[in-house]
Amino acid sequence: MAMREQSIVQSDSGVMSGTPVFIGTRVPFQTMIDDLEGGQPLSDFLQDFPAVSREHAVPVLEQAKDALVARARPD
């Protein structure tokens, strides 16, 4: 299964009280979004959170983009 089709972010009440995190880490997805919104390059985020790989970060951003585009399309 391609990385883009797999779950990359999980929400589990036993991990960070259910905060959506990158699978296998305690790094919240929202932290990456906040950093990017603040103008921090993805490479800086990845350096600050080595538990998250580029192979996980890019597909989750693509999934978020696809969800936004799908919601924006009229029926």
Coordinates of C-alpha atoms in Angstrom, one line a residue:
M1 CA 0.0 0.0 0.0
A2 CA 1.4 3.4 -0.9
M3 CA 2.4 5.7 2.0
R4 CA -0.3 8.2 0.9
E5 CA -3.0 5.6 1.3
Q6 CA -1.9 4.6 4.8
S7 CA -2.8 6.3 8.0
I8 CA 0.1 8.6 8.9
V9 CA -1.6 10.4 11.7
Q10 CA -3.4 8.6 14.5
S11 CA -5.6 9.7 17.4
D12 CA -5.5 7.4 20.4
S13 CA -6.8 8.3 23.9
G14 CA -3.7 6.5 25.3
V15 CA -1.3 8.7 23.4
M16 CA -1.1 12.5 24.2
S17 CA -4.8 12.3 25.4
G18 CA -6.0 11.7 21.9
T19 CA -4.2 14.5 20.2
P20 CA -3.6 13.5 16.5
V21 CA 0.1 12.5 16.3
F22 CA 2.3 11.1 13.6
I23 CA 2.1 7.3 14.0
G24 CA 4.7 5.8 16.2
T25 CA 5.6 9.2 17.7
R26 CA 4.3 11.7 20.2
V27 CA 4.7 14.5 17.7
P28 CA 1.4 16.3 17.2
F29 CA 0.4 16.9 13.6
Q30 CA -0.8 20.4 14.6
T31 CA 2.8 21.2 15.6
M32 CA 3.9 20.8 12.0
I33 CA 1.0 22.9 10.7
D34 CA 1.7 25.6 13.3
D35 CA 5.3 25.7 12.3
L36 CA 4.5 25.9 8.6
E37 CA 1.9 28.6 9.2
G38 CA 4.5 30.5 11.1
G39 CA 6.9 30.5 8.2
Q40 CA 9.2 27.7 9.4
P41 CA 10.5 25.5 6.5
L42 CA 9.5 21.8 6.6
S43 CA 13.2 21.0 6.8
D44 CA 13.4 22.9 10.1
F45 CA 10.4 21.0 11.5
L46 CA 12.0 17.7 10.5
Q47 CA 15.2 18.7 12.1
D48 CA 13.4 19.6 15.3
F49 CA 11.4 16.4 15.3
P50 CA 13.6 13.6 14.0
A51 CA 11.0 11.0 14.8
V52 CA 9.0 12.4 11.8
S53 CA 10.5 11.6 8.4
R54 CA 10.0 13.5 5.2
E55 CA 8.3 10.3 3.9
H56 CA 5.6 10.9 6.6
A57 CA 5.4 14.6 6.5
V58 CA 4.9 15.2 2.8
P59 CA 2.1 12.5 2.3
V60 CA 0.2 13.9 5.3
L61 CA 0.3 17.4 3.9
E62 CA -0.9 15.9 0.5
Q63 CA -3.8 14.2 2.4
A64 CA -4.7 17.4 4.1
K65 CA -4.6 19.2 0.7
D66 CA -6.8 16.6 -0.9
A67 CA -9.3 16.7 1.9
L68 CA -9.5 20.5 1.6
V69 CA -9.9 20.4 -2.2
A70 CA -12.5 17.7 -2.0
R71 CA -14.6 19.8 0.5
A72 CA -14.2 22.9 -1.6
R73 CA -15.6 21.3 -4.8
P74 CA -19.3 21.9 -5.3
D75 CA -21.6 18.9 -5.6

